[in-house]
CSV table of C-alpha atoms in Angstrom, one decimal:
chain,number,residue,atom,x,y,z
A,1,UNK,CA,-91.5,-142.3,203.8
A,2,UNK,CA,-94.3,-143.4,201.4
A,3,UNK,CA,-97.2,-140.7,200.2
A,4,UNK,CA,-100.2,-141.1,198.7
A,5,UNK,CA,-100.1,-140.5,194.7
A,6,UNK,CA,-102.4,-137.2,194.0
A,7,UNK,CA,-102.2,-135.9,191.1
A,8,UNK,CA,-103.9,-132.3,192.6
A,9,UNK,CA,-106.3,-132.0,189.7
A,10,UNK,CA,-109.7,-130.3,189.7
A,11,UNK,CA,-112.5,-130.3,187.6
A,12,UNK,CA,-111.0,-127.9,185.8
A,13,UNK,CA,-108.0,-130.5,184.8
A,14,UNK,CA,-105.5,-128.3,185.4
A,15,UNK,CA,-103.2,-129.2,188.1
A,16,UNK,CA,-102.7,-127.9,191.4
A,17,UNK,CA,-99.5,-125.8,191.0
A,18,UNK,CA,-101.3,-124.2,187.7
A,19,UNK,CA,-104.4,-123.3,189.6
A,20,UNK,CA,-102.4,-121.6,192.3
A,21,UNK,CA,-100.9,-119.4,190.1
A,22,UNK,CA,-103.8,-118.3,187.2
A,23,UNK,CA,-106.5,-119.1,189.1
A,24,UNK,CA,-109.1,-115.6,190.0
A,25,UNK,CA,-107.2,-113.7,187.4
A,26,UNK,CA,-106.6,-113.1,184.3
A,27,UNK,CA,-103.9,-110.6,182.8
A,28,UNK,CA,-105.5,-107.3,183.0
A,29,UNK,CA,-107.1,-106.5,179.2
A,30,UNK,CA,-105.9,-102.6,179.3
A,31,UNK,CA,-102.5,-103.1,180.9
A,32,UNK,CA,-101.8,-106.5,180.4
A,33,UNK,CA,-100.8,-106.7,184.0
A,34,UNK,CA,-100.3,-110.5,184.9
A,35,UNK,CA,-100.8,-109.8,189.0
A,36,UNK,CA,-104.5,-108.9,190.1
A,37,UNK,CA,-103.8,-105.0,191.1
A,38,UNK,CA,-103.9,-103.5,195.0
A,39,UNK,CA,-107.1,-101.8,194.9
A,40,UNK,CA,-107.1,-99.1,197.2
A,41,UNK,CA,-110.2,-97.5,197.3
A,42,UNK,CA,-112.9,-98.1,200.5
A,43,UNK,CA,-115.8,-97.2,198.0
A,44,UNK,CA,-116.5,-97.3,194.3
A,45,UNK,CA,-118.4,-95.1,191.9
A,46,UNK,CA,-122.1,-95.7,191.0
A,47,UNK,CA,-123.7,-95.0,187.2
A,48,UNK,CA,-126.8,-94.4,189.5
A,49,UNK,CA,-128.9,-95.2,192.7
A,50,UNK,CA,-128.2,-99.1,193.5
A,51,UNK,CA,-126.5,-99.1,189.6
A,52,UNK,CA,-123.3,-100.6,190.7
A,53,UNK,CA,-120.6,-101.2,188.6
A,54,UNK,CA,-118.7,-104.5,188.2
A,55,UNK,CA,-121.0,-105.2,191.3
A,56,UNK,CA,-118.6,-103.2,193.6
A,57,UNK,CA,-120.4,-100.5,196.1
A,58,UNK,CA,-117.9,-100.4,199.3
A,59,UNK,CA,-114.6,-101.7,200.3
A,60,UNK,CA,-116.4,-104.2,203.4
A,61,UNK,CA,-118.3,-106.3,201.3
A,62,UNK,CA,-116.0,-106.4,198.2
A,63,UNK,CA,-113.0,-105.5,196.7
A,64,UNK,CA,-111.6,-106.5,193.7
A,65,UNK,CA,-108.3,-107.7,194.9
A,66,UNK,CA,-110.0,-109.9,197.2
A,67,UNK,CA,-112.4,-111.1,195.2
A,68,UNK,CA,-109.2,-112.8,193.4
A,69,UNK,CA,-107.6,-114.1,196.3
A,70,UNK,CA,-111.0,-115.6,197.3
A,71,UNK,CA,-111.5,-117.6,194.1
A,72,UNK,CA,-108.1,-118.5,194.3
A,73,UNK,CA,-108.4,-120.6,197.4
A,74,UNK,CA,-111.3,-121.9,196.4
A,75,UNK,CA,-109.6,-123.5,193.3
A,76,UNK,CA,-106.8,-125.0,195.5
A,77,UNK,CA,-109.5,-126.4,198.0
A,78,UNK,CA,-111.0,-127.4,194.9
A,79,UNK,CA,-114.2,-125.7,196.3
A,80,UNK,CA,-117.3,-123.8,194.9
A,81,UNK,CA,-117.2,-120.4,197.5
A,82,UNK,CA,-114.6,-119.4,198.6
A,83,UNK,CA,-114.1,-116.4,201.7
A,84,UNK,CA,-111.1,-114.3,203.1
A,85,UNK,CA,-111.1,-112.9,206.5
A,86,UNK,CA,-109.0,-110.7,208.4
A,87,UNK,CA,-107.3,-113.6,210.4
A,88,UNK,CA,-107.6,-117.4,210.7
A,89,UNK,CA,-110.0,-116.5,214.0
A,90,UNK,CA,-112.1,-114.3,212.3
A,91,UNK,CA,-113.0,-117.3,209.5
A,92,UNK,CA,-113.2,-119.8,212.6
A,93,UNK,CA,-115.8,-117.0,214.3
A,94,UNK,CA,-117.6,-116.8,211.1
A,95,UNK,CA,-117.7,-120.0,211.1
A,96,UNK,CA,-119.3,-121.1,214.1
A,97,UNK,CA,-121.4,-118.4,214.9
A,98,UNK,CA,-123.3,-119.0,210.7
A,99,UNK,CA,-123.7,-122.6,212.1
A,100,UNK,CA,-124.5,-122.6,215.8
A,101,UNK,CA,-127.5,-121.4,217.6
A,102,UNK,CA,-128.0,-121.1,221.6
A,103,UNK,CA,-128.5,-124.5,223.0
A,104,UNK,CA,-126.5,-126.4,220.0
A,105,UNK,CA,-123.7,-128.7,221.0
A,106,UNK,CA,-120.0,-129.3,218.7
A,107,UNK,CA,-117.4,-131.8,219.0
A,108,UNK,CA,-114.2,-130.3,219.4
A,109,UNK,CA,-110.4,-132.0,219.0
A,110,UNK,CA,-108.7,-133.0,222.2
A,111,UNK,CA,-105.7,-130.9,221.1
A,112,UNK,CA,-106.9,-127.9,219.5
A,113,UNK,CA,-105.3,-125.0,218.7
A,114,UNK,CA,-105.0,-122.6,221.5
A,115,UNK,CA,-107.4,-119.8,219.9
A,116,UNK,CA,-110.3,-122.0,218.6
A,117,UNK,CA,-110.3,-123.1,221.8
A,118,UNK,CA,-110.2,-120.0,224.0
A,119,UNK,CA,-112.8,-118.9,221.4
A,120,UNK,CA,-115.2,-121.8,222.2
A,121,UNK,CA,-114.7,-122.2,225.5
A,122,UNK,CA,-114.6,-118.3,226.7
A,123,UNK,CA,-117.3,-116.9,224.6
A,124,UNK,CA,-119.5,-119.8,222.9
A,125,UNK,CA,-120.3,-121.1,225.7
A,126,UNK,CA,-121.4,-117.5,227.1
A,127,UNK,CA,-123.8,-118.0,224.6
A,128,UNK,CA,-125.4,-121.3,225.3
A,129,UNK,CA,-123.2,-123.5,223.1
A,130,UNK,CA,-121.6,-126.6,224.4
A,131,UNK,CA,-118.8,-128.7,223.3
A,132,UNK,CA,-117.1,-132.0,223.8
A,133,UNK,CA,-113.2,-132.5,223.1
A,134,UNK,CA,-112.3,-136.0,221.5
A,135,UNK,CA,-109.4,-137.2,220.1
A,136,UNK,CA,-109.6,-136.5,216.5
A,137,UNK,CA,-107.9,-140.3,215.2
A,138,UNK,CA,-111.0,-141.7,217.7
A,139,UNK,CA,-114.0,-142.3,215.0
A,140,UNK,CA,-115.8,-144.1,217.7
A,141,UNK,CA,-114.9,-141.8,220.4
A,142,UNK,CA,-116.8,-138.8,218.3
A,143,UNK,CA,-119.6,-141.0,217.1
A,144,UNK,CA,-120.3,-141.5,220.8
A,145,UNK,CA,-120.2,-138.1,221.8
A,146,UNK,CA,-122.4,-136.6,219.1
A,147,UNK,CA,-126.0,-135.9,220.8
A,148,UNK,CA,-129.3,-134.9,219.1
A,149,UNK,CA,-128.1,-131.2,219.7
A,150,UNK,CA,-124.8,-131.5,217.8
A,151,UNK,CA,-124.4,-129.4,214.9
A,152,UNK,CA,-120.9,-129.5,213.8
A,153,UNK,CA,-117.8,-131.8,214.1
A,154,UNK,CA,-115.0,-129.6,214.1
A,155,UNK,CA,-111.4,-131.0,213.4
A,156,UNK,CA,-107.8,-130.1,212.4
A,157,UNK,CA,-105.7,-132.5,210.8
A,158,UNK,CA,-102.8,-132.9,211.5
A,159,UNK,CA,-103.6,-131.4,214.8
A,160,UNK,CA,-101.9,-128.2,216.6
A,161,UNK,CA,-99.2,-129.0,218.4
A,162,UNK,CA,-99.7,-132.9,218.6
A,163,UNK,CA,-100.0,-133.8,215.1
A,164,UNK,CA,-102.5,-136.0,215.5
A,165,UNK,CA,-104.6,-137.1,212.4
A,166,UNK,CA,-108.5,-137.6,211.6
A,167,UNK,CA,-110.2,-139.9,208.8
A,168,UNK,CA,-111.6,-137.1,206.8
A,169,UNK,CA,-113.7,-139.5,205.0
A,170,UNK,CA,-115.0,-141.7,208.2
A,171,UNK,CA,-116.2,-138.5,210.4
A,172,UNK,CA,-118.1,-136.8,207.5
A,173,UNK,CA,-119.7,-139.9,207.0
A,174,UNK,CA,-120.2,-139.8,211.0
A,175,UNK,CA,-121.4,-136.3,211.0
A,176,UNK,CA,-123.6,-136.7,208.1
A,177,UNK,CA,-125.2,-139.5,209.8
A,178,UNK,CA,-126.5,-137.6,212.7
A,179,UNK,CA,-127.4,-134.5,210.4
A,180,UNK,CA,-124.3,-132.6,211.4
A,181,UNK,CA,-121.5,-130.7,210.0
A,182,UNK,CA,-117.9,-131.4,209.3
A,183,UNK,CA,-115.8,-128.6,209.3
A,184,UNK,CA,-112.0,-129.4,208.9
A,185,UNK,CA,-109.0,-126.7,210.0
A,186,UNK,CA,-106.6,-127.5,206.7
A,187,UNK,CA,-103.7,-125.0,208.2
A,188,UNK,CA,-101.4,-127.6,208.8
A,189,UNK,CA,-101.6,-129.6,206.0
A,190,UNK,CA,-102.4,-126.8,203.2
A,191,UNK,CA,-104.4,-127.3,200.4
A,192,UNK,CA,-101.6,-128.7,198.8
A,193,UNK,CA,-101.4,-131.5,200.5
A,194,UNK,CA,-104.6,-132.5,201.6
A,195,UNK,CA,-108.1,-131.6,200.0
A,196,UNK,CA,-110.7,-132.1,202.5
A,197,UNK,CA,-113.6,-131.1,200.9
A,198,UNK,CA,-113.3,-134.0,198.2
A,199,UNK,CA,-113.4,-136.2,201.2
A,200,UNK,CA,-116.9,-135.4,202.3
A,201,UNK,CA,-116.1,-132.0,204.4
A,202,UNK,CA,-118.6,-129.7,204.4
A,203,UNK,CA,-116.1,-126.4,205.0
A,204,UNK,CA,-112.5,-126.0,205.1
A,205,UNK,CA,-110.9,-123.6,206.9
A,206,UNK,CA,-107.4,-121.8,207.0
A,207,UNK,CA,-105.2,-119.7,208.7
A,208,UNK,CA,-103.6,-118.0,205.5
A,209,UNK,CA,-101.0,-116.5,207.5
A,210,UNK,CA,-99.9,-119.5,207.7
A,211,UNK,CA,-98.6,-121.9,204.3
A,212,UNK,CA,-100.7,-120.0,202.3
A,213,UNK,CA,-99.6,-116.7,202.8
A,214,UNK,CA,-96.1,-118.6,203.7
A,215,UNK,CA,-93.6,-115.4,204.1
A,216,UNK,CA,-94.4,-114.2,207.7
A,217,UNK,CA,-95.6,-110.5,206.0
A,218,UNK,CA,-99.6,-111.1,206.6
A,219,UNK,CA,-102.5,-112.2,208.7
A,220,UNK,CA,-105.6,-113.8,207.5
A,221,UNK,CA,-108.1,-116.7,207.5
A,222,UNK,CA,-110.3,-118.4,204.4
A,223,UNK,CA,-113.3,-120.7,204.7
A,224,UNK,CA,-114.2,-122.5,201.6
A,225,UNK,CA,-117.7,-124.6,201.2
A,226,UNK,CA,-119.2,-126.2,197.7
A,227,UNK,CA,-122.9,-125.6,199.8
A,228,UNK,CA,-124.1,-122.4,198.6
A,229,UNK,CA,-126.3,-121.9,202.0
A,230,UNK,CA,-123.7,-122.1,203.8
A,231,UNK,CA,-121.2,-119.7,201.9
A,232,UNK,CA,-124.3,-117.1,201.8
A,233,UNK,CA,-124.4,-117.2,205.5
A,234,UNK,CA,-120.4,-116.5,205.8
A,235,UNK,CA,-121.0,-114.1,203.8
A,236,UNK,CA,-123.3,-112.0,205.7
A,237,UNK,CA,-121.3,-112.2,208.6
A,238,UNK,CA,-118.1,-111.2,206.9
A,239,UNK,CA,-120.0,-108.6,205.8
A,240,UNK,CA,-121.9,-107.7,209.0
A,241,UNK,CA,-119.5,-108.3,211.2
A,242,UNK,CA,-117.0,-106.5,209.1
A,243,UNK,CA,-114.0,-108.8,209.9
A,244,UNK,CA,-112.1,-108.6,206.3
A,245,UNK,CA,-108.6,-108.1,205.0
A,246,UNK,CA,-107.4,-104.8,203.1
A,247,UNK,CA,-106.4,-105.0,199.6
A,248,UNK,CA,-102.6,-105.3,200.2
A,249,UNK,CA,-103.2,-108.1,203.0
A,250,UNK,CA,-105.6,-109.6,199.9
A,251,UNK,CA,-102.6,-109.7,197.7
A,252,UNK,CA,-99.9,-110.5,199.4
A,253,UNK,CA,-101.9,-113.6,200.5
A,254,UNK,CA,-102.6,-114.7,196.7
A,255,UNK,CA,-98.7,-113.7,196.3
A,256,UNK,CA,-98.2,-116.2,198.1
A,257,UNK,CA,-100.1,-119.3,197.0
A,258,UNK,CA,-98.5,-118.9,193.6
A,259,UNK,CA,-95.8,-120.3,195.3
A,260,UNK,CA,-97.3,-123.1,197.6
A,261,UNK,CA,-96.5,-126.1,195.8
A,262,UNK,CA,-92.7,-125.8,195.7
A,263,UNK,CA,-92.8,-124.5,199.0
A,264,UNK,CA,-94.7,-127.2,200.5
A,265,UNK,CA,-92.3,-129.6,198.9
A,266,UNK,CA,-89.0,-128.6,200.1
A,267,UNK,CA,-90.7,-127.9,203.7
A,268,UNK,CA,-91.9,-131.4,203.8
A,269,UNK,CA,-88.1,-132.9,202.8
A,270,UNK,CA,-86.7,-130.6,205.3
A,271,UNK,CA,-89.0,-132.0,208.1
A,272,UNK,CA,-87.9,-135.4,207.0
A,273,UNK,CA,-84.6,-134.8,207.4
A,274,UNK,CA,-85.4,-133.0,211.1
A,275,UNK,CA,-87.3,-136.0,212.2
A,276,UNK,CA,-84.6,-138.8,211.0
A,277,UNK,CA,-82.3,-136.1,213.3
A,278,UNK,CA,-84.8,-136.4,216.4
A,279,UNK,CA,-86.1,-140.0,216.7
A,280,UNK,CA,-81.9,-141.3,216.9
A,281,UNK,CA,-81.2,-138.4,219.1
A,282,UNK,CA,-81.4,-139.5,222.8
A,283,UNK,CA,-82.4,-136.3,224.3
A,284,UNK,CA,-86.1,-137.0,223.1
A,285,UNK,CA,-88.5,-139.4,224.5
A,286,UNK,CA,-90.8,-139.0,221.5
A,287,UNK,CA,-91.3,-137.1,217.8
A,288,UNK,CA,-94.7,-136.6,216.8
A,289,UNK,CA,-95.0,-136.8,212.9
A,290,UNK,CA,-97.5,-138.5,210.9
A,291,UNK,CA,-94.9,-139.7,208.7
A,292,UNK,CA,-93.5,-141.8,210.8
A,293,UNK,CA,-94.7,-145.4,210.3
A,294,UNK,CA,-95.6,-145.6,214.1
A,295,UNK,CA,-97.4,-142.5,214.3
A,296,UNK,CA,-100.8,-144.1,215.3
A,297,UNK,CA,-102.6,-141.7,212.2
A,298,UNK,CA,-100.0,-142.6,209.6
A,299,UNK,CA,-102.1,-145.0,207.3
A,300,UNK,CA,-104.9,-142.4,207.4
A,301,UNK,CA,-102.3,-139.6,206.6
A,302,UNK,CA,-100.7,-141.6,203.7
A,303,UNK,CA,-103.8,-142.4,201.6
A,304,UNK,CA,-105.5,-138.7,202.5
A,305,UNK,CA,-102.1,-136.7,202.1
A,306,UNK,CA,-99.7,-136.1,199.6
A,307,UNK,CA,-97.2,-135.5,201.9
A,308,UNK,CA,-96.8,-135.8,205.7
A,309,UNK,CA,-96.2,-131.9,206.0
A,310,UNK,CA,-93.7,-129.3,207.8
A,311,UNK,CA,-94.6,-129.8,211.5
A,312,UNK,CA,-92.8,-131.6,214.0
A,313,UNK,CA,-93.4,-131.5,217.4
A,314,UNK,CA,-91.1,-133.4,219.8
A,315,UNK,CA,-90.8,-134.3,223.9
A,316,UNK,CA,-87.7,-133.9,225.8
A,317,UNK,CA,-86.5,-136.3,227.9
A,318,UNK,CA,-85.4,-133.7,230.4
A,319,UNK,CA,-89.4,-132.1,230.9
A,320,UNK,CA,-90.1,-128.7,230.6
A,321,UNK,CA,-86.7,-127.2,231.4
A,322,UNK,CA,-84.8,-128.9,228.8
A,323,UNK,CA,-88.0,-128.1,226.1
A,324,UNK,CA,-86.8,-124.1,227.5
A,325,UNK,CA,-83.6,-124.7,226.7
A,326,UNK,CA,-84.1,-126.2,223.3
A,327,UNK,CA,-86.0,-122.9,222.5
A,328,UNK,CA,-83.6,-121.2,223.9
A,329,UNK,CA,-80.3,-122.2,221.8
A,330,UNK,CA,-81.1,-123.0,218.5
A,331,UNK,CA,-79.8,-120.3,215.6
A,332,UNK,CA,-81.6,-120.4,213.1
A,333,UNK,CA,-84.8,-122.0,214.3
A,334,UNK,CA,-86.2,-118.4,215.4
A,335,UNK,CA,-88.2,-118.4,219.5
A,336,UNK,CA,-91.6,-116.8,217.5
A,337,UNK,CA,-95.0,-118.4,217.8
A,338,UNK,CA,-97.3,-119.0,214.0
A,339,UNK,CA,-95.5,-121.4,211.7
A,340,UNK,CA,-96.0,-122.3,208.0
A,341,UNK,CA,-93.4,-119.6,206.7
A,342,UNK,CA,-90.2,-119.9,204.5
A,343,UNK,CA,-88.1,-119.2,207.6
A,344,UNK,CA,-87.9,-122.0,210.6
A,345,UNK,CA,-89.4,-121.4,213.6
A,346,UNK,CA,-89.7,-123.2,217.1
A,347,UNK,CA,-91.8,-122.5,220.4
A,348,UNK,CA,-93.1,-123.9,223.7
A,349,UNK,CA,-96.8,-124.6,223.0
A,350,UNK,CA,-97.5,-125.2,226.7
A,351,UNK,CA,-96.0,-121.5,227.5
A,352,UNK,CA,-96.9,-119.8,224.3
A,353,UNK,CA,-99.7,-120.9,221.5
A,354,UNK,CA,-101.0,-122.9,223.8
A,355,UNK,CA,-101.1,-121.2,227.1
A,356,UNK,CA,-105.2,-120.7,227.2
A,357,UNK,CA,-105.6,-124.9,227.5
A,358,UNK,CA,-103.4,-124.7,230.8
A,359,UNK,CA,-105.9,-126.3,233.3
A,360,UNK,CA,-107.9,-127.7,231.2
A,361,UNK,CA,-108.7,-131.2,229.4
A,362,UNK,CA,-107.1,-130.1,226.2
A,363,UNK,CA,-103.7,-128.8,228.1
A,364,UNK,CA,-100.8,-129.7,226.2
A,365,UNK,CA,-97.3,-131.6,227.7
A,366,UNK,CA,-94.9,-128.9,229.5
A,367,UNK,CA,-91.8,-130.9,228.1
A,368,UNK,CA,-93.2,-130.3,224.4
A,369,UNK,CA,-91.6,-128.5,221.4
A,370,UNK,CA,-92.7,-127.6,218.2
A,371,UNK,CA,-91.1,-127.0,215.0
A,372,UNK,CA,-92.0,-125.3,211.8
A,373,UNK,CA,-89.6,-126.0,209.3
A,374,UNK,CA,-88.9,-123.9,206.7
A,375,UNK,CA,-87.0,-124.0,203.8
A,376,UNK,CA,-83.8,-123.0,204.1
A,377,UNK,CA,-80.9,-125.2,203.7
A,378,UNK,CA,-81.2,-128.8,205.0
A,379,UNK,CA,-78.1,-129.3,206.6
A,380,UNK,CA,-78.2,-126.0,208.5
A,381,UNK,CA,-81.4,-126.6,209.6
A,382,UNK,CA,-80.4,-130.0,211.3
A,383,UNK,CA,-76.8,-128.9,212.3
A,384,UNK,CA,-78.7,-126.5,214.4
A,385,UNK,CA,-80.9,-129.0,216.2
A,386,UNK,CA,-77.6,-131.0,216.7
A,387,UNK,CA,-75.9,-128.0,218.4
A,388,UNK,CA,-79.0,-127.2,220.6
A,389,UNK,CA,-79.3,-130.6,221.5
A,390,UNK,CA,-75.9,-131.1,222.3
C-alpha cells in the first residue's frame, strides 16, 4: 500500500519521534529527573498577594505536569497552543461552545462519532445552534451547505466507524472562503500520521485516550490551534468550566506519546495484514480502509497521511447477526468499546459507540464491525479473525 513521504519535521527541525519524546521538558536541573514529575498539589504557594510563582496559583487553571503534556501535543500537531482536557468530549465542548453563539449554524460529518453527535444534536441545538451532516469526502456537498450563519466546518478524518476521508486542504480553503472555521477530529489518524493544521485547519482536536495516550490506562481530550484568539478562549473555558485532567492522568498521557511513532507503525502493518485477511474472506461484503486503492478517499489519504492508520471497519455478509457473532468469538480481539490502544479491540458500532445516531440521518449499518488493531503479534491477530470467521 503506497504512503505519502513525510518526513514529520517542525519548525524546530527535529523530527517527529524526537519531539514526542523531549518536547515540554527538560531534565529536571536539581534532580536531573528525565520525566516531567506528578505534581500533586491543587494549589501553590504565593511570595505575596497575586505574586505567583512560576505563574502557578491553583490546580484548575494550571499545573505543572500538564503544562508539559500540553506543549507536548502541540509540538506533535506541530501547533502554537496547545490544551488538555479531562476527555476527548470535554475538548470537543470547549470547542464548540468558544466558537458558536445562539443562532449560528456548523456542518457536521455524515458519520460522526457517536458523542460529538449526541453532544450537538441533544444539547447545541437546545441552545439555538443548528447543524447540517455531509459526507466528509463531499467538498461540494459542504460548500453547498454552508449558509451565512455557518461558523465552523467540523470533520474527522478518517471518520468513526466508516473510515471515510476529507481533503484537509480543499475544506479549509472552503471554510475560509465563507469566513468560517475548520476544525478537524485527528483521533483516528494521530498526529503521527497526519498533521492537519499544516494543511490549513484552524484547530485540531483529539481524544488522547485514544493513540496518544495508547495503553487503555487514561481518559482525556487536547485541542491545539496556531490562532492565539482562539486558544485564549479555550482557555477560559477549560478554566471556567473546570473540565481538566489531574496530574497523573497529565502524565500518563505524555507517557504515552513518547511512544507514538513506533506504536503507530506496527498498528498500521498489523491493520494491513487484517485487511489483506478480510477483503479475500467471503463472509464480508465490504472492508472499509483508506488504504485500500478502492476506498473512494484513498488518493486524499495517501498524499495527506503517512500511513493509512489502525482502523478497520468491515460488513458481514450475514447482517447484524453474523456482525454479533464476529464480536462474539474472537480471542484476542477484546468485545470493549474506545480503540487506539496497544491491545486489539472489536465492537458493534450500531449497538455500542454508536447507539445515540440510531434513528437518525447519521445511523450507522447494523451488519457493521469495527476493529482497532493493536500491536501484538501479526499472525495471532489474523489467526483469530480466521477462527471467528470460520
Amino acid at each position: 500500500m503506497s504512503t505519502a513521504d513525510h518526513t514529520g519535521s517542525d519548525q524546530s527541525g527535529r523530527g517527529f519521534a524526537t519531539r514526542a519524546i523531549h518536547a515540554g521538558f527538560e531534565p529536571d536541573p536539581q534532580t536531573g529527573a528525565v520525566n516531567v514529575p506528578i505534581y500533586a498539589s491543587s494549589t501553590f504557594a504565593q511570595d505575596g498577594v497575586g505574586n505567583m510563582r512560576s505563574g502557578y496559583e491553583y490546580a484548575r487553571t494550571g499545573n505543572p505536569t500538564r503544562t508539559a503534556l500540553e506543549a507536548n501535543l502541540a509540538a506533535l500537531e506541530g501547533g502554537a497552543h496547545g490544551r488538555a482536557f479531562s476527555s476527548g468530549m470535554a475538548a470537543t465542548d470547549t470547542a464548540l461552545r468558544s466558537m458558536l453563539r445562539p443562532g449560528d449554524h456548523l456542518v457536521i460529518p455524515d458519520d460522526a462519532y457517536g458523542g460529538t453527535f449526541r453532544l450537538i444534536d441533544k444539547v447545541l441545538t437546545q441552545w439555538g445552534v443548528t447543524y447540517t451532516p455531509v459526507g466528509v469526502g463531499d467538498v461540494e456537498g459542504i460548500r453547498a451547505a454552508l449558509t451565512p450563519a455557518t461558523k465552523i466546518v467540523w470533520i474527522e478524518t478518517p471518520t468513526n466507524p466508516l473510515l471515510n476521508i476529507g481533503d484537509v486542504e480543499a475544506l479549509s480553503g472552503v471554510a475560509h472562503e465563507h469566513g468560517a472555521r475548520l476544525v478537524v477530529d485527528n483521533t483516528f489518524a494521530s498526529p503521527y500520521l497526519q498533521q492537519p493544521l499544516a494543511q490549513g485547519a484552524d484547530v485540531v482536536l483529539h481524544s488522547t485516550t485514544k493513540y496518544l495516550g495508547g495503553h487503555s490506562d487514561v481518559v482525556g481530550g487536547a485541542l491545539v490551534t496556531d490562532d492565539p484568539d482562539l486558544d485564549a478562549a479555550f482557555a477560559f473555558l477549560q478554566n471556567g468550566a473546570g473540565g481538566v485532567p489531574g496530574p497523573f492522568d497529565a502524565f500518563l498521557t505524555l507517557r504515552g506519546a513518547k511512544t507514538l511513532a513506533v506504536r503507530m507503525e506496527q498498528h498500521c502493518t498489523n491493520a494491513e495484514a487484517v485487511v489483506d485477511l478480510l477483503t479475500a474472506h467471503p463472509a464480508v461484503s465490504q472492508v472499509l480502509y483508506p488504504g485500500l486503492p478502492e476506498h473512494p478517499g484513498h488518493a486524499v489519504a495517501a498524499r495527506q497521511m503517512r500511513r493509512f492508520g489502525g482502523m478497520v471497519s468491515v460488513r458481514l455478509r450475514g447482517g447484524r447477526e453474523a456482525a454479533l457473532e464476529l464480536c462474539a468469538r474472537t480471542e484476542i480481539f477484546t468485545l470493549a468499546e474506545s480503540l487506539g490502544g496497544i491491545e486489539s479491540l472489536i465492537e458493534h458500532p450500531g449497538a455500542m459507540t454508536h447507539a445515540s445516531t440510531a434513528g437518525s440521518l447519521l445511523e450507522v449499518p447494523d451488519d457493521l464491525v469495527r476493529l482497532s488493531v493493536g500491536i501484538e503479534d501479526e499472525a495471532d491477530l489474523v489467526a483469530d479473525l480466521e477462527q471467528a470467521l470460520g
